[in-house]
PDB file of C-alpha atoms in Angstrom:
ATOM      1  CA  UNK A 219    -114.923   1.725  -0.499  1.00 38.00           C
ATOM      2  CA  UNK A 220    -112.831   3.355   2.133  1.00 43.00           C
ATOM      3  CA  UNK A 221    -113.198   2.159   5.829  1.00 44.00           C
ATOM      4  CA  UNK A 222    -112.724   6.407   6.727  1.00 47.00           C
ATOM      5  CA  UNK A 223    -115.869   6.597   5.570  1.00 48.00           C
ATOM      6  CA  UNK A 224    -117.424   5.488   8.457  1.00 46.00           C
ATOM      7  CA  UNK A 225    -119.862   7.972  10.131  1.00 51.00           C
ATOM      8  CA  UNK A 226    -120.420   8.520   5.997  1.00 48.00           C
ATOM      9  CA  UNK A 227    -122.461   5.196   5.907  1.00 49.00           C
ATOM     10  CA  UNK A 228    -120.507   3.501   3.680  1.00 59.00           C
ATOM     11  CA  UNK A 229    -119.743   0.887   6.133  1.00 81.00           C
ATOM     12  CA  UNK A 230    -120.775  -0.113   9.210  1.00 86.00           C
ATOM     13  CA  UNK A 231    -118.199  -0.061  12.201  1.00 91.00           C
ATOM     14  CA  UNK A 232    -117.396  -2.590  14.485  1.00 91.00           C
ATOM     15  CA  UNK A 233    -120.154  -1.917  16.968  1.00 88.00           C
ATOM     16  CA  UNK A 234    -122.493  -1.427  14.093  1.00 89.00           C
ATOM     17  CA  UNK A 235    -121.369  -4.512  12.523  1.00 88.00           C
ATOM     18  CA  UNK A 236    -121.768  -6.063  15.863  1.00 84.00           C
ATOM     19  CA  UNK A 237    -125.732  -5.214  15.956  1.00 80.00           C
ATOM     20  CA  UNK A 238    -125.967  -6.431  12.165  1.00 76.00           C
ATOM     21  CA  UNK A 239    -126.328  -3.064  10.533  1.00 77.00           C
ATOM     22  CA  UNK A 240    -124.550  -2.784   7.129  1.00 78.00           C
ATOM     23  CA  UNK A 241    -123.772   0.989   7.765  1.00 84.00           C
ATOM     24  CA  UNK A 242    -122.850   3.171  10.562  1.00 85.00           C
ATOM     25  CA  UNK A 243    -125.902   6.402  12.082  1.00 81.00           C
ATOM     26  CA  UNK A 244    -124.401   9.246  11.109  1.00 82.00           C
ATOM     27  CA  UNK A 245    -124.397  10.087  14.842  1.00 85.00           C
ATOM     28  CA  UNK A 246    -122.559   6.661  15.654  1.00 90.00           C
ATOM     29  CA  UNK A 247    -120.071   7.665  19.162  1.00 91.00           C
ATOM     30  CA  UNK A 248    -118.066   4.442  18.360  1.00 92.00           C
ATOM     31  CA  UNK A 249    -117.144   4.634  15.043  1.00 91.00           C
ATOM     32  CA  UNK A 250    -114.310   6.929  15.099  1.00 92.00           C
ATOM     33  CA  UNK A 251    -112.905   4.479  18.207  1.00 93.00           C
ATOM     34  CA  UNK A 252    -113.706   1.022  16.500  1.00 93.00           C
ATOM     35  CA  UNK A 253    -113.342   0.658  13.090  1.00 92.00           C
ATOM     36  CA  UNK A 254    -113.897  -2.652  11.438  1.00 91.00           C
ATOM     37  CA  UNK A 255    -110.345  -3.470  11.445  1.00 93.00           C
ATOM     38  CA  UNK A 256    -110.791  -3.325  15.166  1.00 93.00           C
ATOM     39  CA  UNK A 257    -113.737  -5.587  15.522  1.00 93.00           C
ATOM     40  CA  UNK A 258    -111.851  -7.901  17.966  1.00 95.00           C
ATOM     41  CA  UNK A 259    -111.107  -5.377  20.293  1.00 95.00           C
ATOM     42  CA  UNK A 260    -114.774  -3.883  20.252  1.00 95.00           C
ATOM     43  CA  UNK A 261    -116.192  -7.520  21.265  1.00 95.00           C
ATOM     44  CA  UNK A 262    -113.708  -8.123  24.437  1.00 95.00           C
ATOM     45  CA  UNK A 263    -114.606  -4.134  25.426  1.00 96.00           C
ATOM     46  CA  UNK A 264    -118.166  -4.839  24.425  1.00 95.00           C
ATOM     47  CA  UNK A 265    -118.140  -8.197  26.592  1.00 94.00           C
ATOM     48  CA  UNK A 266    -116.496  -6.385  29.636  1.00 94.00           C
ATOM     49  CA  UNK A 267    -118.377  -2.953  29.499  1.00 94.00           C
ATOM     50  CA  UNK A 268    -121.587  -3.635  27.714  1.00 93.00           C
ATOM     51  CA  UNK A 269    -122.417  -1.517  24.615  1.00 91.00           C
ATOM     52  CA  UNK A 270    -124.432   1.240  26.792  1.00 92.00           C
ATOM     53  CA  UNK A 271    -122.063   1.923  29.266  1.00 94.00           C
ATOM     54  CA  UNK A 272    -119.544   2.145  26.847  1.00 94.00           C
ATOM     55  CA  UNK A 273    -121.607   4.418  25.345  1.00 93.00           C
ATOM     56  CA  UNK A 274    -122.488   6.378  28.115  1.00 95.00           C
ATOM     57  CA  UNK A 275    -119.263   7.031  29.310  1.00 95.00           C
ATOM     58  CA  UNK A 276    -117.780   8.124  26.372  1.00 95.00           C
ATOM     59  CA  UNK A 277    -120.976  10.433  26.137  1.00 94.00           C
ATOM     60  CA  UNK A 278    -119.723  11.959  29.905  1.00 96.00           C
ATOM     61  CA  UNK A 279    -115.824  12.678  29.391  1.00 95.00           C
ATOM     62  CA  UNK A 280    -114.528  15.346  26.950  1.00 94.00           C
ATOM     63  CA  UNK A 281    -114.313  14.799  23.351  1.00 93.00           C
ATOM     64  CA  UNK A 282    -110.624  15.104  23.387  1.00 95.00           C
ATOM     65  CA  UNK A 283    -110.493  12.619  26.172  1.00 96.00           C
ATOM     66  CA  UNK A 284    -112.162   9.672  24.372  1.00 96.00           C
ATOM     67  CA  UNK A 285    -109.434   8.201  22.236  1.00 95.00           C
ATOM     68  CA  UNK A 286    -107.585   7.885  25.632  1.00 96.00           C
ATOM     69  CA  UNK A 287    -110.276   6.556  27.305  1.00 96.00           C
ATOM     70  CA  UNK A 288    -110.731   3.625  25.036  1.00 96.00           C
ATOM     71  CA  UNK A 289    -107.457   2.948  24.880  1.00 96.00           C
ATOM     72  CA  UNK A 290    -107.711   2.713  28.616  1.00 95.00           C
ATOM     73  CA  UNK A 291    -110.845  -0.003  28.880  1.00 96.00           C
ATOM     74  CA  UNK A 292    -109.239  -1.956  25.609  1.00 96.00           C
ATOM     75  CA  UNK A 293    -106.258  -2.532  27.756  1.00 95.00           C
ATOM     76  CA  UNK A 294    -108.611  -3.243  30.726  1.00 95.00           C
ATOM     77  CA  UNK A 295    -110.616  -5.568  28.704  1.00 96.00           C
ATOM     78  CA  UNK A 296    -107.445  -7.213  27.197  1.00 95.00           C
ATOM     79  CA  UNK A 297    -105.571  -7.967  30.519  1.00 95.00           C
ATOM     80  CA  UNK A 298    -109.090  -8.893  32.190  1.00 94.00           C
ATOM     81  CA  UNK A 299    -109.378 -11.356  29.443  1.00 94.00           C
ATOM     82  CA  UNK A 300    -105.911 -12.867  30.412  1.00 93.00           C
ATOM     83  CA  UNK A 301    -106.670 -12.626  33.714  1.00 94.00           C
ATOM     84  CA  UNK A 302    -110.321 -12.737  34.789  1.00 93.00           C
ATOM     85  CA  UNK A 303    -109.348 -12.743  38.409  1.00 94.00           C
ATOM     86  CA  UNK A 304    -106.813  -9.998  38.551  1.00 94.00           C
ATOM     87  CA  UNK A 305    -106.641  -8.363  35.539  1.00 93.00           C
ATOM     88  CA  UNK A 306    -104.499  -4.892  35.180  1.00 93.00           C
ATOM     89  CA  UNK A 307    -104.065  -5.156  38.871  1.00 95.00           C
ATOM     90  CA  UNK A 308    -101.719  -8.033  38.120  1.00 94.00           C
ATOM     91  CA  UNK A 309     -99.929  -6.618  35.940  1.00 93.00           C
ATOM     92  CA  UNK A 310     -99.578  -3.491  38.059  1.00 95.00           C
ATOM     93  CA  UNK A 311     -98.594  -5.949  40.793  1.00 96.00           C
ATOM     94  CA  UNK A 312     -96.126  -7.710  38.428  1.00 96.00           C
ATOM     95  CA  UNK A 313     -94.896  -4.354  37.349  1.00 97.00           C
ATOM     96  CA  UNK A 314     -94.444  -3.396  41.378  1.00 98.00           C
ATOM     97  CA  UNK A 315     -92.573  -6.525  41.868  1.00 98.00           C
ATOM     98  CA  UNK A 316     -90.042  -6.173  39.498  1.00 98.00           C
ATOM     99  CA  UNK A 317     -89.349  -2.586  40.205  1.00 98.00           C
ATOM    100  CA  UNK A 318     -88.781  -3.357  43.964  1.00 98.00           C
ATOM    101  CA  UNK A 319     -86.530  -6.149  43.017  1.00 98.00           C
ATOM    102  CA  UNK A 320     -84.567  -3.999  40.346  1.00 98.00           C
ATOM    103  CA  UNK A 321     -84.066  -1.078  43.539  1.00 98.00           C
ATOM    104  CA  UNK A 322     -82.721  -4.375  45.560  1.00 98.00           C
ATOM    105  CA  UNK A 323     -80.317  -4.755  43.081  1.00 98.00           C
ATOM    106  CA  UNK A 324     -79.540  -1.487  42.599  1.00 98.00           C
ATOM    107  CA  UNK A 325     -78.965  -0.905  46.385  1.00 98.00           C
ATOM    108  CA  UNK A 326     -76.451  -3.897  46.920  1.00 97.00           C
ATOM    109  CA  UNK A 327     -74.638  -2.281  44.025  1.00 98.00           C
ATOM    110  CA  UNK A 328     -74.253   1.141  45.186  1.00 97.00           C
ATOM    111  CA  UNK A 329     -73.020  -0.785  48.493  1.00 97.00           C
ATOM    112  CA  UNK A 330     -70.532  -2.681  46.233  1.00 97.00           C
ATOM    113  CA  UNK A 331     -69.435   0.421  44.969  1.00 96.00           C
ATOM    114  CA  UNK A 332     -69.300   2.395  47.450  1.00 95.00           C
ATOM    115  CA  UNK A 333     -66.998  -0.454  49.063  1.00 94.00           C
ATOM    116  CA  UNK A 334     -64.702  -0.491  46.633  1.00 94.00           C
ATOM    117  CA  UNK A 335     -63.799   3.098  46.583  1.00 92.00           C
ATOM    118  CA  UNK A 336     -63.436   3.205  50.236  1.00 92.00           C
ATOM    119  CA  UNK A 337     -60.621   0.186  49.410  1.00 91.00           C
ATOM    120  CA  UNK A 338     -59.294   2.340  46.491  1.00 90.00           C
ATOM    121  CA  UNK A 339     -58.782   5.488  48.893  1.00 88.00           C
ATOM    122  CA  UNK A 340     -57.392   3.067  51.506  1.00 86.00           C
ATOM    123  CA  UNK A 341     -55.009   1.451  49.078  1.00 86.00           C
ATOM    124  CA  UNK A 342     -54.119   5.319  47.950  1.00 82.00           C
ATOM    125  CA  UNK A 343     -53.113   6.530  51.180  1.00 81.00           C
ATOM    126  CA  UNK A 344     -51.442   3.072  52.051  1.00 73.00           C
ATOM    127  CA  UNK A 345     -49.442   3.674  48.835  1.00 74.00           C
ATOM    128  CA  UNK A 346     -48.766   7.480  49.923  1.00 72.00           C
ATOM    129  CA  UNK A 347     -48.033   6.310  53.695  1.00 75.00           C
ATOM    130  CA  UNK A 348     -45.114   3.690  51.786  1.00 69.00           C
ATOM    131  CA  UNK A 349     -43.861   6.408  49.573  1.00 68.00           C
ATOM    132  CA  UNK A 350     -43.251   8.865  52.360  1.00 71.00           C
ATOM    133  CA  UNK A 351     -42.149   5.646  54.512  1.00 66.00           C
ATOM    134  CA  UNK A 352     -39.639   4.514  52.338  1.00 65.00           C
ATOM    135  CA  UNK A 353     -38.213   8.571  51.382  1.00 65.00           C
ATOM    136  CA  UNK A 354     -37.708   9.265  54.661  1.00 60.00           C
ATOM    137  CA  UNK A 355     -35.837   5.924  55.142  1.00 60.00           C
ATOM    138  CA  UNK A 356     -33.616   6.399  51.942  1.00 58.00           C
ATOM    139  CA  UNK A 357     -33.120  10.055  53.085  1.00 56.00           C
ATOM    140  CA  UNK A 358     -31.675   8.708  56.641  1.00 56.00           C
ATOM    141  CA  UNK A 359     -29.655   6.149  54.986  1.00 57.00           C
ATOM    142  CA  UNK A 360     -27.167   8.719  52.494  1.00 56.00           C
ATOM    143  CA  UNK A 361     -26.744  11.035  55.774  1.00 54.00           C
ATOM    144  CA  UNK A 362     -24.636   8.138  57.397  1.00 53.00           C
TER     145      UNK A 362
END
C-alpha cells in the first residue's frame, strides 16, 4: 500500500496516526504536509503549535503558501526544541554574529590591500625616480 495514498484512506498520516485513526478524512489539511514518514516532525510541530492552531493557520494562508509555511514552524519547532529559550532567534543571532565578524575581516583586508598597492605605486615611481636619476647621471658623465 502506497503512503501517496493518503487523503485516499489507505493510511492514516502522521497527525491521523497521532489521534489513533488507522486512515486519513478525506478532507484531512495535514496529510499532504505530514506523511507518516514524517511523524517525528509532526509531534515537535504538534508539541509547539498544538494540532488546532496548526490547523487553523494553515486553513487562513493560501493554498500555495502552505508547504512553505510548514516548512517554516518545522524549523521553528526544531530549533525551539534545541533551544527552548531562544530558539530561531539564536540562530539568527549566531548567524548575525558571524556575518559581522566575517565584514571585520573583510575590512582589515581591503585595508591590507589597499596598503600594499599604495607601497607597490610608491616602489614604482621610486624605481622610475632611480631610472631617470641614474640616465641623467650617465648622460652627464660621456659629455666630459
Amino acid at each position: 500500500m502506497s503512503e501517496k495514498k493518503v487523503n485516499g484512506g489507505e493510511k492514516a498520516c502522521a497527525a491521523c496516526k497521532h489521534q489513533l485513526r488507522s486512515k486519513c478524512h478525506k478532507n484531512c489539511i495535514l496529510a499532504p504536509y505530514f506523511p507518516i514518514s514524517q511523524y517525528q516532525d509532526f509531534m515537535i510541530v504538534k508539541k509547539l503549535f498544538g494540532v488546532d492552531s496548526l490547523t487553523r493557520i494553515l486553513n487562513e494562508i493560501e493554498p500555495d503558501q502552505r508547504k512553505e509555511a510548514i516548512k517554516s514552524m518545522v524549523i521553528e519547532s526544531k530549533a525551539r526544541k534545541d533551544d527552548p529559550v531562544e530558539g530561531i532567534v539564536g540562530i539568527i543571532n549566531k548567524l548575525q554574529t558571524q556575518i559581522q565578524s566575517c565584514e571585520n575581516e573583510l575590512a582589515i583586508v581591503n585595508q591590507q590591500l589597499s596598503y600594499c598597492k599604495q607601497r607597490e605605486q610608491l616602489q614604482s615611481q621610486d624605481e622610475v625616480t632611480l631610472a631617470t636619476h641614474f640616465k641623467f647621471k650617465d648622460a652627464g658623465e660621456s659629455s666630459r
